[in-house]
Amino acid sequence: MANSLGKMGFHNQIILAPMVRVGTLPMRLLALDYGANIVFCEELIDIKMAQCRRIVNDVLETVDFVAPDDRVMFRTCTKEKERVVFQMGTADPERALTVALLVENDVAAIDVNMGCPKEYSTKGGMGSALLSNPDKIEAILTTLVRGVSKPVTCKIRILPTMEETVSLVKRIEKTGVAAIAVHGRMKEERPRHPVHCDYIRAISESVSIPVVASGGSLDIIKTNDDIETFREETGASSVMLARAAMWNPSIFRSQGALSVDEVMEEYIKYAVRYDNNTFNTKYCLCQMLRDRVESPMGKRLHAAQTNEEICEVFGMTDYYQMTQAELEARRWVLQATSSPGHQPAVDGDVITMAVRFERREYPPQITPKMYLLEWSRKEKLEQPVYETEQRAQDRAFQSTVTVAKKKYRSTLWEKSKKFAEQAAAIVCLRTLGVPEGLIREGNSSLVNKRKREERRHSASEDTGITDSTNRKRRVTEESQKEEQESSDKSMVVNGVPQP
């Protein structure tokens, strides 16, 4: 890749800054499309990342770092591998190294956040709290530089005096970092305060490593041409954009910015293609809408509860359905070819399949058990009955569900009784060829059909997110209650009925 981080380093680069809730995969890819050379992910806290598992997601063609509660903390893909910088929040050298080693083969560089003044970052001594502890800064950066194969950088804010700031930066340079990003404001200052270009220039003149200037979005940078103006005023090697890119990522285009409406459509395409968290998608779109957030479109966006509903707001339902069909086809091809365990098999009188319940693959408050319950009701069958056992050696669970006098079970053991029952329901639904409520299935039938019917008869589309949340609660309440009653009645551990 001609302008990859590995070949050009941090000289003469235009960079997407790390922004909490903004710097997820869709925004990073969009910034690269429009001309950014390097993109930072949002700050990710070391304690949370250290608990993650690295999972290759063959369906999305991504690498996912997944927390114990099945949330995807960091998702990346081949397209950005040579240009994405992983930023972490940390105050502990060894924990920082643990996280860096976990992700280093999937990113271009590792960055430590030493500039964010918000409580999210400063609690526990992270973010701008590190600026008052140069010994800790030196320990963290030295440990990372020695311990990982990728470039290490950090992002700071300026200190109260220029002399203090230059002294700290010289100390940081000695740790061996590849570059340093400087937000030209003190930790007490906010965007309404002017950026101190003179501080960044003094830093640039005092060290030999590249300096990346940050903080010019409102004062100086309003168009692509202004990026070079900011670089010249600060004497920096490169420029990093935060808010200007958040409002319209096409500011990276040397040919000039595009309309926000066009940019939002391209953002949504990436959000759907890479199964981005719905509320993260919504947040980023609201930042782009800015003063239009209270418009009829903005209110409809606020009320959306899935990426599909977001697509409806923007007239992109056809794109959503086409993409989901492509992902579904890829999933079934992979399942059919990777392991015979994904096909139904018979074990005695039980139909089995090797499947797990992945919470992130289903919308909030929707589960396979609910779908199986609705299907049984529709077919006028008795309520599904679950029997669950717990394995002594690791206390894992496996459940068998009986529907229409046939039994279904996953061959894989789950970490909880609830997940084991959901896995059994999935085996039954897939064997029967019935929708199970996956996000990519869209509003196919059963529970989602009832959801659509409720929505058609509820308040107007502009009543906001509170009404939408209440509506969703009403729609799923009945199925959830029956699902819980079914679970409570049927639990069996090691053959002993439970209360």
PDB file of C-alpha atoms in Angstrom, residues 25-26 29 57-62 75 77 267-276 307 319-320 323-324 326-327 330:
ATOM      1  CA  LEU A  25     -14.589   0.608  12.099  1.00  0.00           C
ATOM      2  CA  PRO A  26     -17.175   2.315   9.808  1.00  0.00           C
ATOM      3  CA  LEU A  29     -12.863   3.037   6.770  1.00  0.00           C
ATOM      4  CA  ASN A  57     -14.974 -13.475  12.008  1.00  0.00           C
ATOM      5  CA  ASP A  58     -15.105 -15.242   8.647  1.00  0.00           C
ATOM      6  CA  VAL A  59     -18.600 -13.991   7.856  1.00  0.00           C
ATOM      7  CA  LEU A  60     -17.746 -10.298   8.216  1.00  0.00           C
ATOM      8  CA  GLU A  61     -14.122 -10.872   7.180  1.00  0.00           C
ATOM      9  CA  THR A  62     -12.936  -9.082  10.311  1.00  0.00           C
ATOM     10  CA  ARG A  75     -13.199  -4.796  15.310  1.00  0.00           C
ATOM     11  CA  CYS A  77     -10.244  -5.683   8.905  1.00  0.00           C
ATOM     12  CA  TYR A 267     -21.221   5.636   6.520  1.00  0.00           C
ATOM     13  CA  ILE A 268     -24.405   3.575   6.849  1.00  0.00           C
ATOM     14  CA  LYS A 269     -23.178   1.175   4.169  1.00  0.00           C
ATOM     15  CA  TYR A 270     -20.079   0.412   6.225  1.00  0.00           C
ATOM     16  CA  ALA A 271     -22.133   0.170   9.426  1.00  0.00           C
ATOM     17  CA  VAL A 272     -24.415  -2.442   7.841  1.00  0.00           C
ATOM     18  CA  ARG A 273     -21.622  -4.305   6.049  1.00  0.00           C
ATOM     19  CA  TYR A 274     -19.626  -4.674   9.267  1.00  0.00           C
ATOM     20  CA  ASP A 275     -22.569  -5.183  11.651  1.00  0.00           C
ATOM     21  CA  ASN A 276     -21.780  -2.082  13.668  1.00  0.00           C
ATOM     22  CA  ASN A 307     -29.514  -0.846  11.780  1.00  0.00           C
ATOM     23  CA  TYR A 319     -29.184  -2.005   0.502  1.00  0.00           C
ATOM     24  CA  TYR A 320     -29.753  -3.454   3.964  1.00  0.00           C
ATOM     25  CA  THR A 323     -26.185  -6.959   2.310  1.00  0.00           C
ATOM     26  CA  GLN A 324     -27.877  -9.216   4.854  1.00  0.00           C
ATOM     27  CA  GLU A 326     -24.954 -11.746   1.106  1.00  0.00           C
ATOM     28  CA  LEU A 327     -23.760 -12.192   4.683  1.00  0.00           C
ATOM     29  CA  ARG A 330     -21.562 -16.532   3.266  1.00  0.00           C
TER      30      ARG A 330
END
